[in-house]
XYZ file of C-alpha atoms in Angstrom:
150
model
C 6.247 -66.335 83.513
C 6.140 -69.008 80.933
C 8.619 -68.797 77.708
C 7.304 -70.414 74.549
C 8.463 -70.280 70.902
C 9.201 -66.734 70.431
C 6.665 -65.802 72.986
C 6.493 -64.693 76.856
C 3.385 -65.581 78.849
C 2.546 -64.010 82.283
C -0.751 -64.505 84.127
C -1.890 -62.570 87.342
C -4.988 -62.428 89.227
C -6.303 -59.275 90.548
C -8.942 -58.600 93.241
C -11.391 -56.418 91.123
C -13.918 -56.936 88.503
C -13.285 -57.893 84.839
C -14.725 -54.610 83.544
C -12.308 -52.550 85.727
C -9.387 -54.366 84.501
C -10.536 -53.727 80.705
C -11.061 -50.071 81.693
C -7.373 -49.817 82.966
C -6.159 -51.233 79.700
C -8.361 -48.967 77.438
C -8.712 -45.613 79.160
C -5.520 -43.718 78.014
C -5.146 -41.812 81.320
C -5.088 -45.111 83.325
C -2.997 -46.912 81.002
C -0.446 -44.090 81.034
C -0.050 -44.564 84.810
C 0.968 -48.225 84.752
C 2.186 -49.127 81.263
C 5.974 -50.160 81.212
C 8.608 -51.360 83.646
C 9.067 -49.915 87.251
C 10.438 -46.362 87.266
C 9.085 -45.669 83.682
C 6.793 -42.933 82.794
C 4.759 -42.311 79.528
C 3.828 -39.445 77.269
C 1.175 -40.509 75.025
C 1.015 -38.704 71.724
C -2.046 -40.557 69.971
C -4.086 -43.303 71.553
C -6.955 -44.213 69.249
C -8.522 -47.320 71.149
C -10.317 -49.072 68.171
C -9.270 -51.875 65.735
C -6.743 -50.144 63.152
C -6.100 -47.243 65.601
C -2.693 -45.952 66.198
C -1.108 -45.671 69.827
C 2.130 -43.569 69.716
C 3.973 -42.858 72.984
C 7.332 -42.088 74.432
C 8.383 -44.147 77.516
C 10.741 -42.268 79.597
C 13.275 -44.587 81.332
C 14.558 -43.855 84.809
C 17.967 -43.275 83.442
C 16.774 -40.268 81.205
C 16.702 -42.227 77.920
C 13.481 -41.716 75.867
C 11.920 -44.769 74.205
C 9.619 -43.922 71.153
C 6.935 -46.478 70.681
C 4.508 -47.258 67.796
C 1.629 -49.600 68.182
C -1.600 -50.387 66.237
C -4.656 -52.084 67.896
C -5.822 -55.137 66.189
C -8.637 -56.110 68.324
C -10.595 -54.834 71.212
C -13.304 -56.883 72.536
C -14.859 -55.671 75.850
C -14.349 -56.713 78.470
C -12.338 -59.915 77.263
C -9.495 -58.861 75.230
C -7.049 -56.393 73.897
C -4.650 -57.192 71.116
C -1.932 -54.665 69.610
C 0.938 -55.033 67.277
C 4.205 -53.270 68.351
C 5.593 -51.904 65.212
C 8.896 -49.866 66.365
C 11.948 -51.747 67.274
C 11.303 -55.234 67.925
C 8.118 -56.395 66.336
C 5.753 -58.379 68.512
C 2.102 -58.755 69.291
C 0.593 -58.249 72.660
C -2.665 -60.212 73.468
C -4.190 -59.396 76.895
C -7.094 -61.602 77.967
C -9.388 -60.955 80.922
C -11.228 -63.530 82.585
C -13.666 -62.781 85.482
C -14.466 -65.075 88.254
C -15.946 -64.476 91.620
C -15.444 -61.011 91.433
C -11.836 -61.405 90.554
C -9.915 -61.233 87.159
C -7.309 -63.270 85.752
C -5.071 -61.461 83.149
C -3.135 -63.456 80.614
C -0.390 -61.297 78.874
C 1.116 -62.696 75.748
C 4.130 -61.191 73.974
C 4.733 -63.064 70.719
C 7.821 -61.765 68.644
C 7.724 -61.832 64.991
C 11.414 -62.826 64.717
C 13.344 -65.512 66.773
C 16.507 -63.388 66.950
C 14.586 -60.323 68.254
C 12.851 -62.532 70.672
C 16.321 -63.777 72.181
C 17.520 -60.168 72.211
C 14.548 -58.905 74.302
C 13.801 -61.799 76.422
C 16.403 -60.928 79.235
C 14.773 -57.645 79.899
C 11.285 -58.239 78.905
C 10.801 -61.312 81.249
C 11.183 -58.771 84.262
C 9.925 -55.767 82.430
C 6.679 -57.671 81.948
C 6.255 -58.848 85.578
C 6.974 -55.105 86.662
C 4.222 -53.970 84.099
C 1.857 -56.309 85.827
C 2.882 -55.252 89.264
C 2.053 -51.446 88.334
C -1.337 -52.465 86.837
C -2.078 -54.150 90.121
C -1.172 -50.962 92.189
C -3.559 -49.092 90.008
C -6.256 -51.339 90.381
C -5.637 -51.620 94.233
C -6.173 -47.941 94.439
C -9.744 -48.479 93.034
C -12.008 -46.416 93.237
C -9.617 -43.407 93.635
C -7.648 -44.225 90.468
C -10.682 -44.601 88.538
C -12.448 -41.309 89.413
C -13.247 -39.135 86.592
């Protein structure tokens, strides 16, 4: 994890092709399986995967607390990039890029906060939460092709 000016950056490599990683990010059923920190589950209410599309969901914490989320997709470039703005609570932009090499994929997950004070408040739990999020993505990808069966 790298910490920049109002930004957290995490990089991970997965032993699957770039197209599968992109699919895990852009298929609502797959995304719901891994999005969020360890122990969290999701209920998707709306997931319109296109620039300008809305993504509304509730994250259910392991402690029973529900966290409503509202995002808007800014950019979706198959199979290279997904950009979204998180508009509920702390405002931030997530930019996920996917770089394929030798049958593997490098994911760079950037979380850029709009306000410095919100970044400072969220940083303590987002550092670990983002790492857990990428761990969960890795588990879905490791279960390929079973997890990708239609």
